[in-house]
Coordinates of C-alpha atoms and ligand atoms in Angstrom, one line a residue:
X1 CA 0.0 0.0 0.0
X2 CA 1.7 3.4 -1.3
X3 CA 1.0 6.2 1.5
X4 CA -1.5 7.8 -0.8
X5 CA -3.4 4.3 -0.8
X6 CA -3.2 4.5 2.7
X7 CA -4.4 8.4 2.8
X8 CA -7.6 8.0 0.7
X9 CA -8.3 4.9 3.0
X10 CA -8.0 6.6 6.0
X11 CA -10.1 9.9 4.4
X12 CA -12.9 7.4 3.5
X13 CA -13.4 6.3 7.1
X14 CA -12.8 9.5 8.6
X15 CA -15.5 10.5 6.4
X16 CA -17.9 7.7 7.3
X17 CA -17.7 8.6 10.6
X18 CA -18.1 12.3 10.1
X19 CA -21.1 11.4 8.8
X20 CA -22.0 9.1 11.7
X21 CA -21.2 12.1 14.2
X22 CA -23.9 14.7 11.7
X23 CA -26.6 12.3 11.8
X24 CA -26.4 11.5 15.6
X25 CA -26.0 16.0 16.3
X26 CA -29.0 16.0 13.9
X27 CA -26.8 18.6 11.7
X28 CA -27.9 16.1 9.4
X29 CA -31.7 15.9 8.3
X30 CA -31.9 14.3 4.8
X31 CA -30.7 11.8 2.9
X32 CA -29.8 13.9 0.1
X33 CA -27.3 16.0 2.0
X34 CA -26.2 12.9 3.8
X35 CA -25.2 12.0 0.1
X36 CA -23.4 15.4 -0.8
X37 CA -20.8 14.8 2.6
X38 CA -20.6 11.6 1.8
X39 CA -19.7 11.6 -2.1
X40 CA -17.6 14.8 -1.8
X41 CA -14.1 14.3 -0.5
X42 CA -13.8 17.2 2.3
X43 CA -10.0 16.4 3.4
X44 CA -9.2 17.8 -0.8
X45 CA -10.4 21.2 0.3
X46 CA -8.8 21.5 3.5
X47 CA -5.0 20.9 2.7
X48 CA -3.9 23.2 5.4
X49 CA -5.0 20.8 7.9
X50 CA -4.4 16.8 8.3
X51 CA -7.2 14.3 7.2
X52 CA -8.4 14.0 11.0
X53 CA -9.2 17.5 11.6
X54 CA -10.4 17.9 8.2
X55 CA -13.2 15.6 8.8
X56 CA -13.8 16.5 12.7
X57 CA -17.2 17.2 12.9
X58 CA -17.3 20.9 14.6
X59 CA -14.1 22.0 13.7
X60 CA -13.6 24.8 11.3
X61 CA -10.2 25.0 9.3
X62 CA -9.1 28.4 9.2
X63 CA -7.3 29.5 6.2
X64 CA -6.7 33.1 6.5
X65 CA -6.0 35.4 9.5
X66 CA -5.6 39.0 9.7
X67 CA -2.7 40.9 11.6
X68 CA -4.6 41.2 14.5
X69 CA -5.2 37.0 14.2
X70 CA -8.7 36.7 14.3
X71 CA -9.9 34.6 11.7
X72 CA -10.6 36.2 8.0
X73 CA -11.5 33.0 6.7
X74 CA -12.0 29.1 7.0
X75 CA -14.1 26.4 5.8
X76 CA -16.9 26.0 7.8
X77 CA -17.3 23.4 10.3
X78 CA -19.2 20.7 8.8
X79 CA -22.0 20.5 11.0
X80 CA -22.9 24.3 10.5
X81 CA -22.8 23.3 6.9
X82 CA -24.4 20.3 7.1
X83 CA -27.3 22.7 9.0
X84 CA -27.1 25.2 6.3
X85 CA -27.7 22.6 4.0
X86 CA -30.5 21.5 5.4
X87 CA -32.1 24.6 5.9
X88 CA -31.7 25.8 2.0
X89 CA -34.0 23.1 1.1
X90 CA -31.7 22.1 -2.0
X91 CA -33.1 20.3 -5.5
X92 CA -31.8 19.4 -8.6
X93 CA -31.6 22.2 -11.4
X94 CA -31.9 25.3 -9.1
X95 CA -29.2 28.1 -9.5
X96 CA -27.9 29.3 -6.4
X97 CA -25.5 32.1 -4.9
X98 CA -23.0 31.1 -2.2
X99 CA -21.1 34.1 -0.8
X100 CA -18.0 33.2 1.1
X101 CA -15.9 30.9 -0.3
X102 CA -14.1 27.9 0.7
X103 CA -14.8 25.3 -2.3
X104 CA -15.7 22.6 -0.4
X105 CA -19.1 24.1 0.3
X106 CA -19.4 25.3 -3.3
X107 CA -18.5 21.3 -4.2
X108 CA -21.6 20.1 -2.0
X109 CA -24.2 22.2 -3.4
X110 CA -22.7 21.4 -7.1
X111 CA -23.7 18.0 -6.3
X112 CA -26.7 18.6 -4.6
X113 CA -28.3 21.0 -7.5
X114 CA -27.0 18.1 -10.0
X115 CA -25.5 18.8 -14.2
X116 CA -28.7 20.5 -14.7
X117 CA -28.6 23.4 -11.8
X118 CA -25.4 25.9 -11.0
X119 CA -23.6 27.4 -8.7
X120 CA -21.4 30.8 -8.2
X121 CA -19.6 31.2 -5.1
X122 CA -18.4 35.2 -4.6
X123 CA -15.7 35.8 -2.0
X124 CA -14.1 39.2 -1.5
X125 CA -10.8 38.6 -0.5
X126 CA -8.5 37.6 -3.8
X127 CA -6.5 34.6 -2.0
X128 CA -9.6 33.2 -1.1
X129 CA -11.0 32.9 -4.7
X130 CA -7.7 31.4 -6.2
X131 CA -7.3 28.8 -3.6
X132 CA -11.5 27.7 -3.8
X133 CA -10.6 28.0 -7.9
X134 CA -7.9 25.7 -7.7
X135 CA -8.8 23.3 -5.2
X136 CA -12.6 22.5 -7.4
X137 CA -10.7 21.9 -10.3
X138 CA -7.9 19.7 -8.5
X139 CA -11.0 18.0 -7.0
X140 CA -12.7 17.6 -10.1
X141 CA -15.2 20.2 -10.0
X142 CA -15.0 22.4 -12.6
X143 CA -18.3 23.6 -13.2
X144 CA -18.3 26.0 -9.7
X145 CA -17.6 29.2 -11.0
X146 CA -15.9 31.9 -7.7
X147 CA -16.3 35.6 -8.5
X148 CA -13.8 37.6 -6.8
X149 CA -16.0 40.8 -5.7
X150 CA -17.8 42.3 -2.6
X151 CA -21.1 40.4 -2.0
X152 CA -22.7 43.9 -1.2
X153 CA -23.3 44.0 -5.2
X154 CA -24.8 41.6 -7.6
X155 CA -23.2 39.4 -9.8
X156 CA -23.2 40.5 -13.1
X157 CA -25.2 38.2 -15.4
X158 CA -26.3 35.4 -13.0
X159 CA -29.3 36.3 -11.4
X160 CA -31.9 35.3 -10.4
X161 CA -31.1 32.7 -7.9
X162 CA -33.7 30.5 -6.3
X163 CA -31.5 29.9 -3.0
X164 CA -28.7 32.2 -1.5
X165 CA -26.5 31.0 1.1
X166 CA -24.2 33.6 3.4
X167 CA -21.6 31.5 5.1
X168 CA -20.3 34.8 6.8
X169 CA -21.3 36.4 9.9
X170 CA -24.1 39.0 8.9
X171 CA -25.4 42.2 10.0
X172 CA -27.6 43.3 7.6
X173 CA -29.1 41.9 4.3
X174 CA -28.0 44.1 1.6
X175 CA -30.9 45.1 -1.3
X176 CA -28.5 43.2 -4.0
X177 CA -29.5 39.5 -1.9
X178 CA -33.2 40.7 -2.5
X179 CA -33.3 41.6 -5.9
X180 CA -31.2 38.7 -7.0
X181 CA -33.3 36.2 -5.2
X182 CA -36.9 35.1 -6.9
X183 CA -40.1 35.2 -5.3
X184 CA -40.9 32.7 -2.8
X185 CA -37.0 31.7 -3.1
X186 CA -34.8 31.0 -0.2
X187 CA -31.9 32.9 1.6
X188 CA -29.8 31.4 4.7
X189 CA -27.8 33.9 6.2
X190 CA -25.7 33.7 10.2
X191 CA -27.4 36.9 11.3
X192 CA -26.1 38.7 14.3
X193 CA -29.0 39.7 16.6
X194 CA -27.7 41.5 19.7
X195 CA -24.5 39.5 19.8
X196 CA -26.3 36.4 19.5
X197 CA -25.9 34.8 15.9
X198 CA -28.2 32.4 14.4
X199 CA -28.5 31.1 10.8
X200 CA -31.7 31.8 9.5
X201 CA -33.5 30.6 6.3
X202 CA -35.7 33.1 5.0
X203 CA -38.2 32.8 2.1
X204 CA -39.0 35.6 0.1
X205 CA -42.8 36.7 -0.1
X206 CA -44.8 39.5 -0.6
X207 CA -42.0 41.8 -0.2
X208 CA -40.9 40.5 3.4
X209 CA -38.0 37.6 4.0
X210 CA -40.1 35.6 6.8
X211 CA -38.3 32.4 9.0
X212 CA -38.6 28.9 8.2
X213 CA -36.4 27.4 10.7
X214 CA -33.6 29.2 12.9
X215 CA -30.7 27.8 14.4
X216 CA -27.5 28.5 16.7
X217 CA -24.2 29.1 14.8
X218 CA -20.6 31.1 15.0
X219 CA -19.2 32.6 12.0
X220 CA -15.9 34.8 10.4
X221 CA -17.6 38.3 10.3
X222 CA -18.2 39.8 7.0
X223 CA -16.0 42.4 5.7
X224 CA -15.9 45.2 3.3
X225 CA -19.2 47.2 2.4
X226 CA -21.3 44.9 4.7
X227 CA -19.0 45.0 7.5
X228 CA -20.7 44.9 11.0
X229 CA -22.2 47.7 12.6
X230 CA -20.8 45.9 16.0
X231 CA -19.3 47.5 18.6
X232 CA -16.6 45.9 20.9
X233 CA -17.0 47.8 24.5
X234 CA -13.2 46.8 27.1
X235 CA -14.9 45.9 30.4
X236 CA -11.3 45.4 31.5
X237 CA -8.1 47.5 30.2
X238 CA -6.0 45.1 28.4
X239 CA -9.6 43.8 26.6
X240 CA -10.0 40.2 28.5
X241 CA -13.3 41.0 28.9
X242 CA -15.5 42.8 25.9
X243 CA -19.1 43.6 25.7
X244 CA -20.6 42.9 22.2
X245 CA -23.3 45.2 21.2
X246 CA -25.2 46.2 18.1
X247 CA -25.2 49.8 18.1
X248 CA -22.1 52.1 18.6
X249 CA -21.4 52.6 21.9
X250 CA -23.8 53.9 24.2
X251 CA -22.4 53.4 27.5
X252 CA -19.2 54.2 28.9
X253 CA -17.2 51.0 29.1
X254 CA -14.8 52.5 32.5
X255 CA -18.1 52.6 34.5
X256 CA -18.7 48.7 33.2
X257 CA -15.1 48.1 34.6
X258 CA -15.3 49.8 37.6
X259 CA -18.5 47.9 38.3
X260 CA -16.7 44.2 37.2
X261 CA -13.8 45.8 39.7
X262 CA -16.3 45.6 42.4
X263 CA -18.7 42.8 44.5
X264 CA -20.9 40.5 42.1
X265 CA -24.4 39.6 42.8
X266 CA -26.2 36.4 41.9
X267 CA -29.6 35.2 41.6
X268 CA -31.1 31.7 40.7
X269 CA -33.9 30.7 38.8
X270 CA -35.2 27.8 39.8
X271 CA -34.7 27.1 35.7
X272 CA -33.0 23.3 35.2
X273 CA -31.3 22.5 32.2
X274 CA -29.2 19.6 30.9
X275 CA -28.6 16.7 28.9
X276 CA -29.3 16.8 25.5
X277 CA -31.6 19.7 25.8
X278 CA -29.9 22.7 23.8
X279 CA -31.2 26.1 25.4
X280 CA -30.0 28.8 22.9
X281 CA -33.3 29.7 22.3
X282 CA -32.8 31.0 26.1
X283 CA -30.2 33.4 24.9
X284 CA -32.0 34.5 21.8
X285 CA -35.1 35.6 24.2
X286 CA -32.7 37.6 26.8
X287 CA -31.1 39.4 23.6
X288 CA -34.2 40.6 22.1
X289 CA -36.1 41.5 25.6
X290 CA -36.6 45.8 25.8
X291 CA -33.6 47.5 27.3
X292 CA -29.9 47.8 26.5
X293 CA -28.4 43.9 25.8
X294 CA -25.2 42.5 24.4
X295 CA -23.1 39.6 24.5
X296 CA -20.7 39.1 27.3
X297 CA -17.2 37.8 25.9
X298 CA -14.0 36.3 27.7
X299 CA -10.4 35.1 26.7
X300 CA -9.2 32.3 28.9
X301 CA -7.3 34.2 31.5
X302 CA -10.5 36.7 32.4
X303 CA -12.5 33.2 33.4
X304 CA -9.2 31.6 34.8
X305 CA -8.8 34.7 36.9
X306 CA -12.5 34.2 38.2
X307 CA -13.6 37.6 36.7
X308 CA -16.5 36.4 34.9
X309 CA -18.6 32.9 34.7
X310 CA -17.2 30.1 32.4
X311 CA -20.0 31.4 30.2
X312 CA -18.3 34.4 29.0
X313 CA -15.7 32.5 27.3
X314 CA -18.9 31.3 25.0
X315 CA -21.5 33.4 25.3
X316 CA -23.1 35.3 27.9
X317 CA -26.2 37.4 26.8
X318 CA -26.1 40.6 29.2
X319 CA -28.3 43.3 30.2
X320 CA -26.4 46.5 30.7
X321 CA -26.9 50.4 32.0
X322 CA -25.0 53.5 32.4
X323 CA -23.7 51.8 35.2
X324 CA -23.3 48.2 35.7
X325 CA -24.4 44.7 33.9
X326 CA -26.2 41.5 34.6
X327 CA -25.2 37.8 32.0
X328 CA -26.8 34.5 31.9
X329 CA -25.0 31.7 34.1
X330 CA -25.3 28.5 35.1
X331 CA -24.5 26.6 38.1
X332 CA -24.1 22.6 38.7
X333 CA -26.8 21.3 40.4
X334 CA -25.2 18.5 42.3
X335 CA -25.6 14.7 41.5
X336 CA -27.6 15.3 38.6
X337 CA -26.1 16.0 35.7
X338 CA -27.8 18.8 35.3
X339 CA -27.5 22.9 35.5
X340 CA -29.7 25.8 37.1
X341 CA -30.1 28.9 35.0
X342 CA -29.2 32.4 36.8
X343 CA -27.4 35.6 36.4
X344 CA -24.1 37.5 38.1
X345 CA -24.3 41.0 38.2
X346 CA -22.2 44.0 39.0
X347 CA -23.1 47.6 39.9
X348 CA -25.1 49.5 42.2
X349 CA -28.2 48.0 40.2
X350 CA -27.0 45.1 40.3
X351 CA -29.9 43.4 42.5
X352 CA -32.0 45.1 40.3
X353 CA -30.8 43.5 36.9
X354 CA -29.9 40.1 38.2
X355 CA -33.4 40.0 39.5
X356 CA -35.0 41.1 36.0
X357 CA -32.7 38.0 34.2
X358 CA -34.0 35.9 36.2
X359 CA -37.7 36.9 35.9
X360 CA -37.1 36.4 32.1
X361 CA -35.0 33.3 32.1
X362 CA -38.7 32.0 34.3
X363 CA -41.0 33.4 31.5
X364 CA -38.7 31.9 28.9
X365 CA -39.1 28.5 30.7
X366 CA -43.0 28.9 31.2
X367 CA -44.6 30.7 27.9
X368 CA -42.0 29.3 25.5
X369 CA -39.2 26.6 26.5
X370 CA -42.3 23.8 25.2
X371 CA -43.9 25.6 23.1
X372 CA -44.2 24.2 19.5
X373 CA -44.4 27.9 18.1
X374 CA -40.5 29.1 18.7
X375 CA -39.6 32.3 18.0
X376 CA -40.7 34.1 14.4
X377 CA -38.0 36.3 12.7
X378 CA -39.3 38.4 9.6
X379 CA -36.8 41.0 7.6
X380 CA -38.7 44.0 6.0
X381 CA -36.8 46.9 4.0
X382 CA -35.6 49.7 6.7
X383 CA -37.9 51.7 4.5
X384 CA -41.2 50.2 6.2
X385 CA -43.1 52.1 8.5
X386 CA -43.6 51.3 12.4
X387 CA -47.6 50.3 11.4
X388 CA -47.1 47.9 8.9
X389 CA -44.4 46.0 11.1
X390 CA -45.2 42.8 12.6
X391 CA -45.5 42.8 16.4
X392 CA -42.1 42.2 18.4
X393 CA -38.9 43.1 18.8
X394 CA -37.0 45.5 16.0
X395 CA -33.6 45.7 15.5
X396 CA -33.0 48.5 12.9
X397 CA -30.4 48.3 10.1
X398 CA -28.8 49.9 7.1
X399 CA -30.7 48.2 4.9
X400 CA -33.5 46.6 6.8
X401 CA -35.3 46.1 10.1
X402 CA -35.1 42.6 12.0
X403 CA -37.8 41.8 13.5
X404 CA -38.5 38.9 16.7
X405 CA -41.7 37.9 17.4
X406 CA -42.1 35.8 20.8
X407 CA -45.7 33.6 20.9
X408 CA -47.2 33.5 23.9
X409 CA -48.8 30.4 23.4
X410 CA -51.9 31.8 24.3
X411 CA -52.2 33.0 20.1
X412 CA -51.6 36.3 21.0
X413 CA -48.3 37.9 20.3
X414 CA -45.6 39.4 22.6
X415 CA -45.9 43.2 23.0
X416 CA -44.1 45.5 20.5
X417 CA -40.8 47.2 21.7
X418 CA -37.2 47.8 20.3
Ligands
SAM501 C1 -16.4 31.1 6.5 S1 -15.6 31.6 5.0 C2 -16.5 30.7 3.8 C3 -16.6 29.2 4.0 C4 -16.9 28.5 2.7 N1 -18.3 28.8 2.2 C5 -16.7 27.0 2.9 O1 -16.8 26.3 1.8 O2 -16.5 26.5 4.0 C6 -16.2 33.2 4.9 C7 -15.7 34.0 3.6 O3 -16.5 35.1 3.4 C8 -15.7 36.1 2.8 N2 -16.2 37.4 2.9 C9 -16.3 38.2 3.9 N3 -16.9 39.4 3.6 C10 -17.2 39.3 2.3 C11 -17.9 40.2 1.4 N4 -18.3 41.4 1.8 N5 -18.1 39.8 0.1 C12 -17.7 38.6 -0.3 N6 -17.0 37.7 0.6 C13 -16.8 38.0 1.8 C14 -14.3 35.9 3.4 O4 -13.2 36.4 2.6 C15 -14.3 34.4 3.7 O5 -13.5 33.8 2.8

């Protein structure tokens, strides 16, 4: 056996059990896109790494990094693509836009639209394009065309597409991604709410993009025209501890540090989770309740140190004021294998706040934790007026407002604010 015998071997089981490991996460929901991971050889696109961590299941191979080291680009983990797969509701003959480039993403959907469908994959960054170029051809897939150019714009002489799929950390949706995408046609996009990002598949009707299905996710952040409008607030001087919120920054981030400087405060809520039981929807109702809220962010050293929860080193949705802050923790709840929801908070509010978490994390866990009805998210043009919004929570854009809609359960819908 030559050690490239050995090497496609050893890339065919990896890949059987990377596709052992999507089914059992449920990343994988079809057979169809079962049958794009399992035909298209992922190791090919992912040179920079060996065969092992090419095919681990949740781990993204990062292939550029800017000077500052934070990731520019990668390909995706597979289980976010196996998810964004899944949520794009692929067939055979459609013509589809990928923006953000890898080429191994760009070979799935090749397969999964068939000879009769195609596919254009735009990526902004120059590198990017030549390496996704060569490494489809060197993988024998020459029909994906990559267009080097800022997916703010359309693609010259390719619409319209019946899906769109943004495998970059989003912000906004850009009128180009409407106008390219026909009518009752399908975009999935990670889009940052508050800190939180989810990817969300939204079909185009009657002028609104309205939610089909919703999920967790982390993703590189778009760059160039559609850049973030994020904001990064220190909580502590040599940044350990940041504050991510939507809007510039409307707080002064010393008062957050002097508060984090000083006694913390915690409340409990009762709330169990644990298991297999994924509670992200959690976060996504504490970021889009009225009032100031980002996401709570730690390196290593910060939780280490004991500064913040173990939380922040994920994400910690936070409620903040001119003065102080209240995140989302959790606490072991011995013997069981389980975890009670609460908050730690810091300020002369800090009762206050860590007492308002809790009351939501309890209303989260009685009007929707087992409700069938999750949460709705419609995008309309930033154009559209208050009145013809739906009800919920608004998060206003460049180009659009986001919009969150809570059920009650009761048929009635959550109050609006934003
Ligand atoms: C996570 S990577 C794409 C992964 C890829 N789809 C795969 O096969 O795994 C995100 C890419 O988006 C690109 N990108 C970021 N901002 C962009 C923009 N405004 N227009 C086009 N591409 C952009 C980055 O250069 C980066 O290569």
């Amino acid at each position: 056996m030559t050690t490239a015998d050995y090497t496609a071997a050893n890339a065919d089981e990896l890949r059987r059990r990377m596709l052992d490991d999507l089914w059992t996460l449920t990343a994988l929901r079809t057979q169809t896109v079962a049958e794009a991971f399992a035909a298209v050889p992922r190791h090919l696109f992912a040179p920079e790494a060996t065969p092992e961590q090419a095919y681990a299941v949740d781990t993204a191979v990062i292939t550029k990094r800017g000077p500052d080291g934070a990731a520019l680009s990668s390909v995706s983990a597979p289980s976010i693509q196996a998810a964004i797969l899944e949520q794009a509701d692929l067939g055979p003959g459609m013509q589809v836009l990928e923006i953000g480039s890898g080429g191994y993403n760009a070979a799935l959907l090749s397969h999964l639209v068939g000879p009769t469908g195609h596919g254009v994959s735009v990526d902004g960054d120059g590198d990017i394009v030549e390496r996704a170029r060569r490494l489809l051809a060197e993988a024998g897939y020459p029909r994906g065309r990559v267009v080097h150019g800022d997916a703010e714009h359309r693609i010259p002489g390719e619409a319209p597409f019946d899906r769109i799929i943004v495998t970059v950390g989003d912000w906004d949706l850009p009128p180009a991604w409407w106008d390219q995408l026909v009518e009752s046609g399908r975009i999935v996009v990670p889009l940052l709410m508050r800190g939180t990002t989810r990817t969300v598949a939204l079909e185009k009707t009657g002028g609104r993009l309205v939610d089909r299905d919703h999920q967790w996710a982390g993703f590189v952040a778009m760059q160039g025209l559609g850049a973030r409008g994020e904001t990064f607030l220190p909580i502590t001087e040599d940044e350990q501890v940041v504050l991510r919120i939507d809007s510039p920054a409307d707080t002064d981030p010393q008062a957050l540090a002097q508060a984090l400087r000083g006694p913390r405060t915690e409340a409990w809520s009762g709330v169990e989770v644990g298991g297999t039981e994924p509670f992200d929807d959690l976060d996504l109702f504490l970021a889009t309740q009225p009032g100031r809220s980002g996401l709570l962010q730690a390196l290593p050293a910060a939780v280490e140190a004991k500064l913040v929860s173990a939380w922040a080193r994920w994400s910690a949705p936070t409620y903040y004021n001119d003065t102080g802050f209240a995140y989302r923790t959790t606490r072991r709840v011995p013997d069981t294998g389980r975890a009670e929801v609460g908050a730690f908070a810091h300020g002369p509010d800090a009762q206050a706040s860590a007492g308002q978490a809790v009351a939501d994390i309890r209303t989260w866990d009685r009007r929707h934790r087992r409700s069938r009805q999750r949460a709705h998210i419609t995008v309309v043009p930033a154009a559209t007026p208050a009145q013809a919004l739906p009800t919920g929570f608004v998060m206003n854009r460049r180009h659009t407002r986001v919009i969150v809609t809570w059920p009650t359960g009761d048929g009635h819908t959550a109050a609006p604010c934003g």
